[in-house]
mmCIF file of C-alpha atoms and ligand atoms in Angstrom:
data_model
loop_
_atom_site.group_PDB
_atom_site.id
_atom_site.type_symbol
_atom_site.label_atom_id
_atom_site.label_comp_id
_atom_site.label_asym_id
_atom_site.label_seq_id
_atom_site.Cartn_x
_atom_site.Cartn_y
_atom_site.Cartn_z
ATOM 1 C CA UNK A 1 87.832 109.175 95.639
ATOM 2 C CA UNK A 2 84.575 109.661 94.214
ATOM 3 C CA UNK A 3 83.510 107.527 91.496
ATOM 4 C CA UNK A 4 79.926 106.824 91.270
ATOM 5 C CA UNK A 5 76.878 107.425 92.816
ATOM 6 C CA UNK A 6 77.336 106.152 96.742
ATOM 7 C CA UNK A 7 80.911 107.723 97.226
ATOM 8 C CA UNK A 8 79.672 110.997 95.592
ATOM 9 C CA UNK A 9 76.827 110.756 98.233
ATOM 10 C CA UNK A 10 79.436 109.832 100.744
ATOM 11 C CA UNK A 11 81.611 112.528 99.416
ATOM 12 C CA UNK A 12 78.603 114.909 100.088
ATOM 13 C CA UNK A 13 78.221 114.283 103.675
ATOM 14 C CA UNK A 14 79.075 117.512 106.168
ATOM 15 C CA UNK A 15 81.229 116.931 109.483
ATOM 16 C CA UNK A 16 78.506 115.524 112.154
ATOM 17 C CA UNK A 17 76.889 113.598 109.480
ATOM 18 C CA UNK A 18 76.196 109.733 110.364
ATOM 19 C CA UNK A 19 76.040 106.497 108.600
ATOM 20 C CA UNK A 20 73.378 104.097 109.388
ATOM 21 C CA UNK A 21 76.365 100.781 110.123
ATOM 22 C CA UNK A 22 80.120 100.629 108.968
ATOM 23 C CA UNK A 23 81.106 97.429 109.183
ATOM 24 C CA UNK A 24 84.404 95.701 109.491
ATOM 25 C CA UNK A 25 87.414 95.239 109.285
ATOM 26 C CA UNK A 26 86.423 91.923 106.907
ATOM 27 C CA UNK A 27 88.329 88.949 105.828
ATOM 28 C CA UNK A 28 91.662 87.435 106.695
ATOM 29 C CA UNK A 29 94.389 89.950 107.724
ATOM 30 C CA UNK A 30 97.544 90.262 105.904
ATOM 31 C CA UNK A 31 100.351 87.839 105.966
ATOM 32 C CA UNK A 32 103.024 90.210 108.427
ATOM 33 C CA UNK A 33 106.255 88.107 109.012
ATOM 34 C CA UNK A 34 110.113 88.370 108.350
ATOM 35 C CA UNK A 35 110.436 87.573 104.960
ATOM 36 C CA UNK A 36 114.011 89.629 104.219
ATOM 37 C CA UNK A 37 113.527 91.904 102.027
ATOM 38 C CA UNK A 38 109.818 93.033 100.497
ATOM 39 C CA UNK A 39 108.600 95.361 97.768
ATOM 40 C CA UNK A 40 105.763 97.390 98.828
ATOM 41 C CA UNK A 41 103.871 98.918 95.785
ATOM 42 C CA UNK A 42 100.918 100.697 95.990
ATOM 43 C CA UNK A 43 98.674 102.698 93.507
ATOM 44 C CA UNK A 44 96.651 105.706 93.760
ATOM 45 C CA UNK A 45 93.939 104.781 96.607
ATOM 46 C CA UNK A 46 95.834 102.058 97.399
ATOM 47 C CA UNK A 47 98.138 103.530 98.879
ATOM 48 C CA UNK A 48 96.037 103.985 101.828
ATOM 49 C CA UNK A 49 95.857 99.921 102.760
ATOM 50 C CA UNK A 50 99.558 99.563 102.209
ATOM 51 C CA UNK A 51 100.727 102.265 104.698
ATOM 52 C CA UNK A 52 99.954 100.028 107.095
ATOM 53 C CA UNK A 53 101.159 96.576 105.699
ATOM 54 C CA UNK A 54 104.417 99.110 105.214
ATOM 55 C CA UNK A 55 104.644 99.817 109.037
ATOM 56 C CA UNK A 56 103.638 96.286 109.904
ATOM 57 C CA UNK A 57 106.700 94.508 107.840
ATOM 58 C CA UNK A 58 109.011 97.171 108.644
ATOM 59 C CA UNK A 59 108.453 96.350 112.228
ATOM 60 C CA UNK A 60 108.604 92.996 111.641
ATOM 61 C CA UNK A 61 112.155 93.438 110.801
ATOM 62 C CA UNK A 62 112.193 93.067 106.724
ATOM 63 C CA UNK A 63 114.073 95.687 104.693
ATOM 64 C CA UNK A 64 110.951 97.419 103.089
ATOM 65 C CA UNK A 65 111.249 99.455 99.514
ATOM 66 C CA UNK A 66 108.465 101.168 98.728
ATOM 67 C CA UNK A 67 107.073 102.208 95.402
ATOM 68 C CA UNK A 68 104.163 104.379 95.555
ATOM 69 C CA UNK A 69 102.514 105.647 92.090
ATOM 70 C CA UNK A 70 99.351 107.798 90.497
ATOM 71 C CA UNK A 71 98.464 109.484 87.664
ATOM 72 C CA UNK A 72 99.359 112.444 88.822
ATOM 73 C CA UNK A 73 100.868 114.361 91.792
ATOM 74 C CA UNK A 74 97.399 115.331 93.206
ATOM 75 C CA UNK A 75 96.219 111.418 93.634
ATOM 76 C CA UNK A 76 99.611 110.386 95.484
ATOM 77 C CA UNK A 77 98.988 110.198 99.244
ATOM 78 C CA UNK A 78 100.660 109.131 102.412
ATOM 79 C CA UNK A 79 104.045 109.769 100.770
ATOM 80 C CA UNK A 80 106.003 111.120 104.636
ATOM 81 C CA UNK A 81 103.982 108.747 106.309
ATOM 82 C CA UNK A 82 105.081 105.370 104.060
ATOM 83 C CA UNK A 83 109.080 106.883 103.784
ATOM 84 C CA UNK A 84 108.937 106.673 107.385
ATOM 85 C CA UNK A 85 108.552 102.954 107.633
ATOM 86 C CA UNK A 86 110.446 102.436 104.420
ATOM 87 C CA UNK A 87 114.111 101.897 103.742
ATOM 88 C CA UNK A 88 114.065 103.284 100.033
ATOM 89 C CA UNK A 89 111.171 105.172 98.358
ATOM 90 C CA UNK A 90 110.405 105.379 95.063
ATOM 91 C CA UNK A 91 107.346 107.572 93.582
ATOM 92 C CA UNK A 92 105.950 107.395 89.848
ATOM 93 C CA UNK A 93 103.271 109.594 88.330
ATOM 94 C CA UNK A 94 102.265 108.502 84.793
ATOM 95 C CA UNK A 95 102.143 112.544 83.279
ATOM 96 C CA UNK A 96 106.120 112.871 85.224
ATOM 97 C CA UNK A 97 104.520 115.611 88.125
ATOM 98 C CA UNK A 98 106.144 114.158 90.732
ATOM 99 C CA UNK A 99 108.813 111.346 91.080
ATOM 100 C CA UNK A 100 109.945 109.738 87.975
ATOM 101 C CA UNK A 101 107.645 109.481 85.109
ATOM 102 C CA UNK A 102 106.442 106.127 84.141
ATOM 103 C CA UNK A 103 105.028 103.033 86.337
ATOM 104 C CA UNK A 104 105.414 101.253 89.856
ATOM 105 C CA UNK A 105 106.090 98.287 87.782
ATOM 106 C CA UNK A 106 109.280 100.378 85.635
ATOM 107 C CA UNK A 107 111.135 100.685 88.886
ATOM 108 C CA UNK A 108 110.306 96.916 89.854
ATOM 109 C CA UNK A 109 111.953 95.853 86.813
ATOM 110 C CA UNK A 110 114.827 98.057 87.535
ATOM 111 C CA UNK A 111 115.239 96.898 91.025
ATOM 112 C CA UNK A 112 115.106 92.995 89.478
ATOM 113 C CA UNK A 113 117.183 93.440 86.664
ATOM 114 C CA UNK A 114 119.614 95.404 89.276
ATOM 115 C CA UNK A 115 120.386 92.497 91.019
ATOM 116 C CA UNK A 116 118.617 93.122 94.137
ATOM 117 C CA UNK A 117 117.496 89.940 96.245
ATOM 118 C CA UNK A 118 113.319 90.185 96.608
ATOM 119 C CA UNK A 119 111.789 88.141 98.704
ATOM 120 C CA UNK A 120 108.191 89.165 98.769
ATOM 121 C CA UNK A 121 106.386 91.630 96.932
ATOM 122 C CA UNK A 122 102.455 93.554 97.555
ATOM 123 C CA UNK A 123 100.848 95.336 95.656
ATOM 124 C CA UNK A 124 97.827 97.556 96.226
ATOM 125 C CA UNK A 125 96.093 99.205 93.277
ATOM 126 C CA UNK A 126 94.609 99.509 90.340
ATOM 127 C CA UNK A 127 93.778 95.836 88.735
ATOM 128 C CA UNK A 128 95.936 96.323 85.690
ATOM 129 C CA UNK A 129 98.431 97.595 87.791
ATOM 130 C CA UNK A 130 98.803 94.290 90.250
ATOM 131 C CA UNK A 131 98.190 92.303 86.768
ATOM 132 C CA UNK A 132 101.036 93.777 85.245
ATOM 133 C CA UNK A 133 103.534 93.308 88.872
ATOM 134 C CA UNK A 134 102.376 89.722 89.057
ATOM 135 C CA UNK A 135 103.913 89.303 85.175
ATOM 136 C CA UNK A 136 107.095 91.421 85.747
ATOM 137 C CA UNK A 137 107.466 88.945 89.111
ATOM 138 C CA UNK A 138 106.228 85.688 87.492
ATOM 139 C CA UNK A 139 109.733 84.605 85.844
ATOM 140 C CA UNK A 140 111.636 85.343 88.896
ATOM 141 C CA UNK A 141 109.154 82.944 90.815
ATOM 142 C CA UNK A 142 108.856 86.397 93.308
ATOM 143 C CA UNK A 143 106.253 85.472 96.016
ATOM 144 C CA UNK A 144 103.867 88.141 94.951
ATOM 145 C CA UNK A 145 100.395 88.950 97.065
ATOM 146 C CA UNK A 146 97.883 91.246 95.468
ATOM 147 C CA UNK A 147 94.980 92.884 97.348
ATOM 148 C CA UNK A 148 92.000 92.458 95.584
ATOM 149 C CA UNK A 149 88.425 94.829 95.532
ATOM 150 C CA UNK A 150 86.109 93.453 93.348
ATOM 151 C CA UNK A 151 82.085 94.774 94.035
ATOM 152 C CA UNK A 152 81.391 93.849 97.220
ATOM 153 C CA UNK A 153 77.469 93.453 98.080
ATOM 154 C CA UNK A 154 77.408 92.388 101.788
ATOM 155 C CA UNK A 155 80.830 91.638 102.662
ATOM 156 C CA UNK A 156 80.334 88.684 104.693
ATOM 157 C CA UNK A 157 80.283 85.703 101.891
ATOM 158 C CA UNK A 158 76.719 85.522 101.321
ATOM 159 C CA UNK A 159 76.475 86.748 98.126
ATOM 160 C CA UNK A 160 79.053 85.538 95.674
ATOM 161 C CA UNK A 161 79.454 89.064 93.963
ATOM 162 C CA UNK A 162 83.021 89.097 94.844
ATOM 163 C CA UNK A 163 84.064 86.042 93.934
ATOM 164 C CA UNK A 164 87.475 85.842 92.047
ATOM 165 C CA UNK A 165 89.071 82.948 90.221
ATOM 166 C CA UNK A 166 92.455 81.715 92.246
ATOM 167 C CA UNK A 167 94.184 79.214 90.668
ATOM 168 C CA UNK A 168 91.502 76.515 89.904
ATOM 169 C CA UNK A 169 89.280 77.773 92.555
ATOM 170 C CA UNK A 170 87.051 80.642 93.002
ATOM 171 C CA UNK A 171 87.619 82.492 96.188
ATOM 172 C CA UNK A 172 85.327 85.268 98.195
ATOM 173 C CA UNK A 173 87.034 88.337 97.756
ATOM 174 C CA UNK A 174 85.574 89.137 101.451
ATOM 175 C CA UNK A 175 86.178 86.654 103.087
ATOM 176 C CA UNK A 176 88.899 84.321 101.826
ATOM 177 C CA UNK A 177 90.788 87.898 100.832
ATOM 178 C CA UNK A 178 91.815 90.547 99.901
ATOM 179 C CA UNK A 179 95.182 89.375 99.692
ATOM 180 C CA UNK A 180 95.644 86.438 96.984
ATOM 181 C CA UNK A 181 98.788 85.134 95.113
ATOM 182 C CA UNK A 182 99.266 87.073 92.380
ATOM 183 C CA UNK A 183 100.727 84.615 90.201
ATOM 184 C CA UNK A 184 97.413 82.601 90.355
ATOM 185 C CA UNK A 185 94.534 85.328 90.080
ATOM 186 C CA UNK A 186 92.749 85.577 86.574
ATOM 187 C CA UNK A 187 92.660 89.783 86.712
ATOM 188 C CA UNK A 188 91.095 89.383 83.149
ATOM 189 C CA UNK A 189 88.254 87.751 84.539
ATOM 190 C CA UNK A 190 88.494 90.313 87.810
ATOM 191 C CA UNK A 191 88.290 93.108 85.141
ATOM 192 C CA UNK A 192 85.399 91.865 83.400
ATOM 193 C CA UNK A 193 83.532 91.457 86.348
ATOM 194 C CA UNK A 194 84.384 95.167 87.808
ATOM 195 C CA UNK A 195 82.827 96.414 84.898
ATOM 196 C CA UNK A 196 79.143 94.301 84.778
ATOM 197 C CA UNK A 197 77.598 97.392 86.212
ATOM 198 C CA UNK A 198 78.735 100.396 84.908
ATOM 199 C CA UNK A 199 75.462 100.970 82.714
ATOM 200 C CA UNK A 200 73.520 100.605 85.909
ATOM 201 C CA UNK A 201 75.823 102.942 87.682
ATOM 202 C CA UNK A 202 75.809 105.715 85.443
ATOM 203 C CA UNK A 203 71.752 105.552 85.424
ATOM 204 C CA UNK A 204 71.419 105.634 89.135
ATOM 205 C CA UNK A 205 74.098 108.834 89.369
ATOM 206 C CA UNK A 206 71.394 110.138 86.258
ATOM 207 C CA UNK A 207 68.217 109.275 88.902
ATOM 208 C CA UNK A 208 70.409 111.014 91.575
ATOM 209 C CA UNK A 209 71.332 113.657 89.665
ATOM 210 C CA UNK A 210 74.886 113.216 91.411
ATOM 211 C CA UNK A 211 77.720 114.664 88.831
HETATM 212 S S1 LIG B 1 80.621 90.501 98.921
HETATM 213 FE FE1 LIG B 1 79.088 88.982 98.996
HETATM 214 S S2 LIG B 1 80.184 87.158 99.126
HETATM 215 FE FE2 LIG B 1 81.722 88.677 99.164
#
C-alpha cells in the first residue's frame, strides 16, 4: 500500500528494478504452539503477516478461526489462501462490500458472548484496531498478542524510534517485537508516536513531487 513518499517510490519501481539492501526477517519470531483454540484477526495489510502465523498454528494442531477485515472489498487480501488453513472464516468490510458489514472486533464479541472457548487470540492491523481487540479480550483475561509497526529507522535496536511502552517497560519494536501482549501495550502512546512525522512526510512527498 502506498502511503507516503518511500512506498510511492517503491510503488514506482518496474520489474528488474533493484534495491540497494533488504534486510531481515528482524526480531523475535512468533509464539507457534498448541494453544486449543486461537482467533486469528487480521486487518487490511495485515493480513499479509497473519497468513502465515494462520498456517503455522493450524499446523500446530489448534482449531484456528479467522477474521479477516478492510475498509472495503478492494483492500482484503489472501482471503483462499487464510480459509485454507482456517477452520471458520469470517470477513468484515466497514462500507458492507464484502462479508458482513461492521468490524473484526463485532464478530469477536459475537464469538465470546456465543460461548465459544478462546484460548489465544492475534491480531494484525491497524493500531486502533488491535487497541480495540485487546479491550473486547481484556475482561475475559483472553491471552491476546498484537503485532506492532511503529516507524522503524534501522531495525536493529540502535535507534530507539520504535520503542513502545509494555507494561512498565519500554520495549524495541524491532527487536524485542513485533508481537507484544496486548493487554499491556499503551496504543495511545503507539498512536501518538506514529503520527510525530506526518508534517515532515507530506513535505518530502511535496520535494518529490510523489502524489
Ligand atoms: S528501529 Fe531503531 S531501535 Fe528499533
Amino acid at each position: 500500500m502506498e502511503v507516503g513518499k518511500t512506498t510511492r517510490e517503491l510503488g514506482a519501481l518496474e520489474a528488474g528494478d533493484s534495491l540497494l539492501n533488504f534486510v531481515g526477517p528482524l526480531g523475535v519470531p512468533s509464539e507457534i504452539e498448541k494453544y486449543g483454540t486461537v482467533v486469528c484477526i487480521g486487518g487490511g495489510v495485515g493480513i499479509a503477516p497473519l497468513y502465515p502465523i494462520v498456517r503455522g498454528l493450524k499446523q500446530a494442531g489448534n482449531k484456528v478461526i479467522s477474521i479477516l477485515g478492510a475498509r472495503n472489498e478492494s483492500l482484503l487480501m489472501l482471503e483462499d489462501e487464510v480459509e485454507k488453513y482456517s477452520d471458520d472464516l469470517f470477513i468484515t468490510t466497514d462500507d458492507g462490500s464484502k462479508g458482513q458489514k461492521g468490524f473484526v472486533s463485532d464478530v469477536l464479541k459475537k464469538l465470546i458472548d456465543d460461548g465459544n472457548k478462546i484460548d489465544m487470540v492475534m491480531a494484525i492491523g491497524p493500531v486502533i484496531m488491535m487497541k480495540v481487540v485487546a479491550d473486547v479480550t481484556r475482561p475475559y483475561k483472553i491471552k491476546t498478542l498484537v503485532s506492532l509497526n511503529p516507524i522503524m529507522v534501522d531495525g536493529t535496536g540502535m535507534c530507539g524510534g520504535c520503542r513502545v511502552s509494555v507494561g512498565d517497560e519500554t520495549k524495541f519494536a524491532c527487536v524485542d517485537g513485533p508481537e507484544f501482549d496486548g493487554h499491556l501495550v499503551d496504543f495511545d502512546n503507539l498512536m501518538l508516536r506514529n503520527r510525530r512525522f506526518v508534517c515532515e512526510e507530506e513535505e518530502a512527498c511535496r520535494l518529490a513531487d510523489v502524489k
